[in-house]
Amino acid sequence: MMREGTAPLIRRSDYAAPAFWIRSTDLTFDLDPAKTMVINTMQVERNTEVQAQPLRLHGEDITLTRVLVNGASVSFRHEDGMLVIDALQDMPAGPFTLEIRNTCAPAKNTMLSGLYISASGFFTQCEAEGFRRITYFLDRPDVMAVYTVTMRANKAAYPVLLSNGNLVDQGDLDNGRHYAKWHDPFPKPSYLFALVAADLVARQQNIRTRSGKDHLLQIYVKRGDLDKTEHAMNSLIASVVWDEARFKLRLDLERFMIVAVEDFNSGAMENKGLNIFNTKYVLATPATATDDNYTDIEAVVGHEYFHNWTGNRITCRDWFQLSLKEGLTVFRDQEFSMDMAGAETSRAVRRIEDVRRLREVQFAEDAGPMSHPVRPDSYVEINNFYTATVYDKGAEVVRMMHTLVGREGFARGMTLYFERFDGQAVTCDDFAQAIADANPESALARTLLQFKRWYSQAGTPRVTARGRYDAPTRTYTLGIEQTGAPNGHGAKEPYVIPFAVGLIARDGRALPVQLEDAQASGATEQLLVLEEARGFYTFVNVDTEPVPSLLRGFSAPVILVDGLVNADLLVLLQHDTDPYNRREAGQRLALSRLIAAASGDAPLELDAPFIEAMRTLLRHPALDPAFKDLVLRMPSESYVAEQMSPVDPQRIHAAREAMISQLARALRADWEWAWTAHQVSGAYSPDPVSAGKRALANRALAMICRDAVALRDPVWQGRTYQRLKSATNMTDRLGALSALIHAHSEAADAALARFHDQFRHEALVVDTWFSTQATAPELDGRVFARCKELLKHPDFTLKNPNRARSLVGALCAGNPAAFHRSDGAGYVLWADRLLELDQINPQIAARLARSLDRWGQLAEPYRGLARETLSRVAAKTDLSPNVREVVTNALAN
Ligand code: BES
Ligand code: ZN
């Protein structure tokens, strides 16, 4: 590991084309856990468009054994962690052969980047810069080569040998070894390389696509897990069908493989033709996976599959362009999930969930020390920039383009994008230009340069809207003003903001919206496009004073300040036809009460109008249960914290707990009705309608349990325990378990023991067992104490990323009240585990490090304690560059 000195800052403005191209590489691996030998034979050419210079190859944690140019030895040196071959500067134009031999040590690779070992064998992870940990290379995405890969390994231990592309040869060797040779005809950047040599089995399926071509789909898992791959296979088939139908993008491979691995840093990886997945996003049976797990699997399988076009066929010129592939592909997977959800209301539920994540995580990121534009300007460690901003805000930027050019126009833009850039490594500018050029008359084309500020400016813009009704003229004038991000990241130029608006009468009617110069159309929604710092819009023929429904569907990633009062929000909660804003009205009603209680001295006391509004919602005869569940889920503590300064996590927690307990009590009979009325019978199906019923029933059960514990009433606690025993699927079983744990029921310990006993051999369920305990509402320090005990549990290890996240991540990032303690013990636990983890896996450590990002907003004593702890970590001299970058940024604010 390179740990001395400070890692340099990489700047976008320093981009330079490579001095050499690698046209092809022929790789041979002699796989051995302790010492793997790699022979890398490349066809290289000088890039005659740039000034002649030595060849500089990336390489990290590998041992060089020989270098040959056109078969002859050549002198080389190591400089700044790179292998430098000076003589190649004088090469004539045209190809030459460069052969490199090196070794690496997969068994020692606990970072899980490059070639590493997991239980069943060898796996690789190369994005972003892992390929250099396998062999010396121009490990940058604008260098694309054709790969031929030969693997040799012990046949009994590693019967399956996979790499990208097509299998061209295989056979047995001496000493119980065997080999396989793969060829990938598509030139690709090194980050898309993958290799697997393991003891696996596959579910396979042949499909014929619309174009009449046959393809083999395979999902590889460890022996014993085959029965858990059906949903992933269905999701993969659905993804292939969807991309062809919606974007005319066809599967370009004869063979498409997914491999599941237990030890994996992220969710999944789109390697060409050989996606590698965290088991969490592949394996599911009704008995072991929840509805949410099923939903996530569909989304992640889709996401990685869609990268085959948006990421692989057209890739990124440099890592600053990461959102080119990630923002766009998140947009695509969100659209896929919405289309799969079917009914309008199920689509809306997906949108609400996506936006909730954006506002909880990305808005916080944008207001904190790691704030950066969708297309960052600099970084120290690229792995720290796989962020909510690049992904989720990036997806919103693509969505705004979609809004501005329309669905058909966007499809045309995508077609033009592929016509222009297929097979190339390009930039975010190239993408935006293609969408605009395909829609020359659109607001996007007209404002493109300004629109692209969404890529270049960091921070969340604030939009203030004020409406005024004039009864005599029956007009309603809406003034909208945008101001730059409030987080001091320099002056901001105005954005192009698509702003969808509706008007609701106080009696609940959706009023027609007609702008003053426009014809009456009867439409009840209008898209405004704000380009200046402020704009005024007058609606005519408005026959009564309306309540405005603003930023419908969250049409732009902004903070909206609208001055709506309780009475307005109650109207929207009851009547808004836009489900996003309808739910938002309920959240706002809750939020204002939480903030008042957390910042004032009076304890929270829920008022009758709020309670009645929630009851009406819960009992509504027509609304979708999944939607009701989202309305009745109170704003999270971290979301509330983002709306306050200074932040007192304990007061927020107390207020929110009081709110939920009062809702549990006041609606007790309604929750019991909801529980009974939303039972799902018959065979398990993860469809949105059944899942929505289960979600609402489980929320009802949690509320009833909470109230029962408060009343010391054993009946419902007993029933919940019965449910834990008799449930026929994991969603319901976990619903019962978490109801008992989160209510601190006396039956909790028995429930935990029983659950663990039943699922001790299911790693993903054991993760859930840990995280359910780590996210329980804190009560007198009991949850924190339990977490400390769990760190010593025989099933706990920091070496497996899923397990580390399920306990330490869940506590530090998902349970503010257990983490932010007035004695600072939460921060001590964080620092100790962080330093330990940094020695094992810096990428995972750096993500954990971010749970103190927002320390500067904390009230005392938390603020002082957090700063002290951060400084203690920063004082260590052997931090990885990953963690160093995060803590340095945190302390700089
Ligand atoms: N390309 C990424 C995988 C990746 C993540 C590589 C981080 C290197 C560092 C992949 O396409 C991805 O985005 N995966 C997501 C899941 C997705 C559904 C948003 C992930 O792993 O979290
Ligand atoms: Zn991705």
PDB file of N, CA, C and O in Angstrom, residues 257-277:
ATOM      1  N   MET A 257     -23.258 -12.876 -18.678  1.00  0.00           N
ATOM      2  CA  MET A 257     -23.124 -13.599 -17.410  1.00  0.00           C
ATOM      3  C   MET A 257     -23.182 -12.658 -16.215  1.00  0.00           C
ATOM      4  O   MET A 257     -22.674 -11.533 -16.271  1.00  0.00           O
ATOM      5  N   ILE A 258     -23.799 -13.145 -15.156  1.00  0.00           N
ATOM      6  CA  ILE A 258     -23.775 -12.465 -13.862  1.00  0.00           C
ATOM      7  C   ILE A 258     -23.152 -13.444 -12.869  1.00  0.00           C
ATOM      8  O   ILE A 258     -23.519 -14.624 -12.857  1.00  0.00           O
ATOM      9  N   VAL A 259     -22.224 -12.969 -12.077  1.00  0.00           N
ATOM     10  CA  VAL A 259     -21.629 -13.811 -11.041  1.00  0.00           C
ATOM     11  C   VAL A 259     -21.853 -13.144  -9.689  1.00  0.00           C
ATOM     12  O   VAL A 259     -21.622 -11.939  -9.541  1.00  0.00           O
ATOM     13  N   ALA A 260     -22.297 -13.909  -8.713  1.00  0.00           N
ATOM     14  CA  ALA A 260     -22.539 -13.349  -7.378  1.00  0.00           C
ATOM     15  C   ALA A 260     -21.385 -13.688  -6.454  1.00  0.00           C
ATOM     16  O   ALA A 260     -20.899 -14.823  -6.458  1.00  0.00           O
ATOM     17  N   VAL A 261     -20.937 -12.708  -5.680  1.00  0.00           N
ATOM     18  CA  VAL A 261     -19.835 -12.946  -4.747  1.00  0.00           C
ATOM     19  C   VAL A 261     -20.147 -12.293  -3.398  1.00  0.00           C
ATOM     20  O   VAL A 261     -20.736 -11.216  -3.344  1.00  0.00           O
ATOM     21  N   GLU A 262     -19.758 -12.989  -2.341  1.00  0.00           N
ATOM     22  CA  GLU A 262     -20.082 -12.518  -0.979  1.00  0.00           C
ATOM     23  C   GLU A 262     -19.272 -11.308  -0.550  1.00  0.00           C
ATOM     24  O   GLU A 262     -19.755 -10.466   0.185  1.00  0.00           O
ATOM     25  N   ASP A 263     -18.002 -11.276  -0.962  1.00  0.00           N
ATOM     26  CA  ASP A 263     -17.137 -10.170  -0.548  1.00  0.00           C
ATOM     27  C   ASP A 263     -17.038  -9.191  -1.695  1.00  0.00           C
ATOM     28  O   ASP A 263     -16.377  -9.458  -2.700  1.00  0.00           O
ATOM     29  N   PHE A 264     -17.688  -8.054  -1.553  1.00  0.00           N
ATOM     30  CA  PHE A 264     -17.734  -7.106  -2.669  1.00  0.00           C
ATOM     31  C   PHE A 264     -17.909  -5.708  -2.114  1.00  0.00           C
ATOM     32  O   PHE A 264     -18.743  -5.476  -1.252  1.00  0.00           O
ATOM     33  N   ASN A 265     -17.108  -4.764  -2.620  1.00  0.00           N
ATOM     34  CA  ASN A 265     -17.136  -3.410  -2.055  1.00  0.00           C
ATOM     35  C   ASN A 265     -18.417  -2.646  -2.339  1.00  0.00           C
ATOM     36  O   ASN A 265     -18.885  -1.882  -1.503  1.00  0.00           O
ATOM     37  N   SER A 266     -18.950  -2.792  -3.541  1.00  0.00           N
ATOM     38  CA  SER A 266     -20.141  -2.011  -3.867  1.00  0.00           C
ATOM     39  C   SER A 266     -21.312  -2.949  -4.099  1.00  0.00           C
ATOM     40  O   SER A 266     -21.333  -4.064  -3.597  1.00  0.00           O
ATOM     41  N   GLY A 267     -22.303  -2.466  -4.855  1.00  0.00           N
ATOM     42  CA  GLY A 267     -23.485  -3.281  -5.103  1.00  0.00           C
ATOM     43  C   GLY A 267     -23.273  -4.266  -6.238  1.00  0.00           C
ATOM     44  O   GLY A 267     -23.550  -5.455  -6.104  1.00  0.00           O
ATOM     45  N   ALA A 268     -22.753  -3.761  -7.351  1.00  0.00           N
ATOM     46  CA  ALA A 268     -22.543  -4.609  -8.511  1.00  0.00           C
ATOM     47  C   ALA A 268     -21.711  -3.863  -9.533  1.00  0.00           C
ATOM     48  O   ALA A 268     -21.556  -2.648  -9.444  1.00  0.00           O
ATOM     49  N   MET A 269     -21.196  -4.609 -10.523  1.00  0.00           N
ATOM     50  CA  MET A 269     -20.250  -4.020 -11.474  1.00  0.00           C
ATOM     51  C   MET A 269     -20.518  -4.527 -12.884  1.00  0.00           C
ATOM     52  O   MET A 269     -20.688  -5.724 -13.101  1.00  0.00           O
ATOM     53  N   GLU A 270     -20.514  -3.591 -13.833  1.00  0.00           N
ATOM     54  CA  GLU A 270     -20.985  -3.843 -15.195  1.00  0.00           C
ATOM     55  C   GLU A 270     -19.939  -4.372 -16.163  1.00  0.00           C
ATOM     56  O   GLU A 270     -20.081  -4.169 -17.382  1.00  0.00           O
ATOM     57  N   ASN A 271     -18.902  -5.087 -15.714  1.00  0.00           N
ATOM     58  CA  ASN A 271     -17.881  -5.616 -16.629  1.00  0.00           C
ATOM     59  C   ASN A 271     -18.510  -6.200 -17.890  1.00  0.00           C
ATOM     60  O   ASN A 271     -19.511  -6.896 -17.826  1.00  0.00           O
ATOM     61  N   LYS A 272     -17.889  -5.924 -19.029  1.00  0.00           N
ATOM     62  CA  LYS A 272     -18.480  -6.320 -20.320  1.00  0.00           C
ATOM     63  C   LYS A 272     -18.808  -7.814 -20.366  1.00  0.00           C
ATOM     64  O   LYS A 272     -17.914  -8.672 -20.301  1.00  0.00           O
ATOM     65  N   GLY A 273     -20.080  -8.133 -20.472  1.00  0.00           N
ATOM     66  CA  GLY A 273     -20.512  -9.519 -20.613  1.00  0.00           C
ATOM     67  C   GLY A 273     -20.352 -10.369 -19.366  1.00  0.00           C
ATOM     68  O   GLY A 273     -20.755 -11.531 -19.345  1.00  0.00           O
ATOM     69  N   LEU A 274     -19.727  -9.831 -18.336  1.00  0.00           N
ATOM     70  CA  LEU A 274     -19.475 -10.598 -17.112  1.00  0.00           C
ATOM     71  C   LEU A 274     -19.685  -9.696 -15.892  1.00  0.00           C
ATOM     72  O   LEU A 274     -18.742  -9.265 -15.239  1.00  0.00           O
ATOM     73  N   ASN A 275     -20.935  -9.375 -15.636  1.00  0.00           N
ATOM     74  CA  ASN A 275     -21.233  -8.539 -14.475  1.00  0.00           C
ATOM     75  C   ASN A 275     -20.920  -9.299 -13.189  1.00  0.00           C
ATOM     76  O   ASN A 275     -21.234 -10.475 -13.075  1.00  0.00           O
ATOM     77  N   ILE A 276     -20.306  -8.599 -12.248  1.00  0.00           N
ATOM     78  CA  ILE A 276     -20.061  -9.226 -10.942  1.00  0.00           C
ATOM     79  C   ILE A 276     -20.902  -8.495  -9.911  1.00  0.00           C
ATOM     80  O   ILE A 276     -20.919  -7.256  -9.873  1.00  0.00           O
ATOM     81  N   PHE A 277     -21.627  -9.259  -9.130  1.00  0.00           N
ATOM     82  CA  PHE A 277     -22.616  -8.710  -8.205  1.00  0.00           C
ATOM     83  C   PHE A 277     -22.317  -9.099  -6.768  1.00  0.00           C
ATOM     84  O   PHE A 277     -21.922 -10.229  -6.487  1.00  0.00           O
TER      85      PHE A 277
END
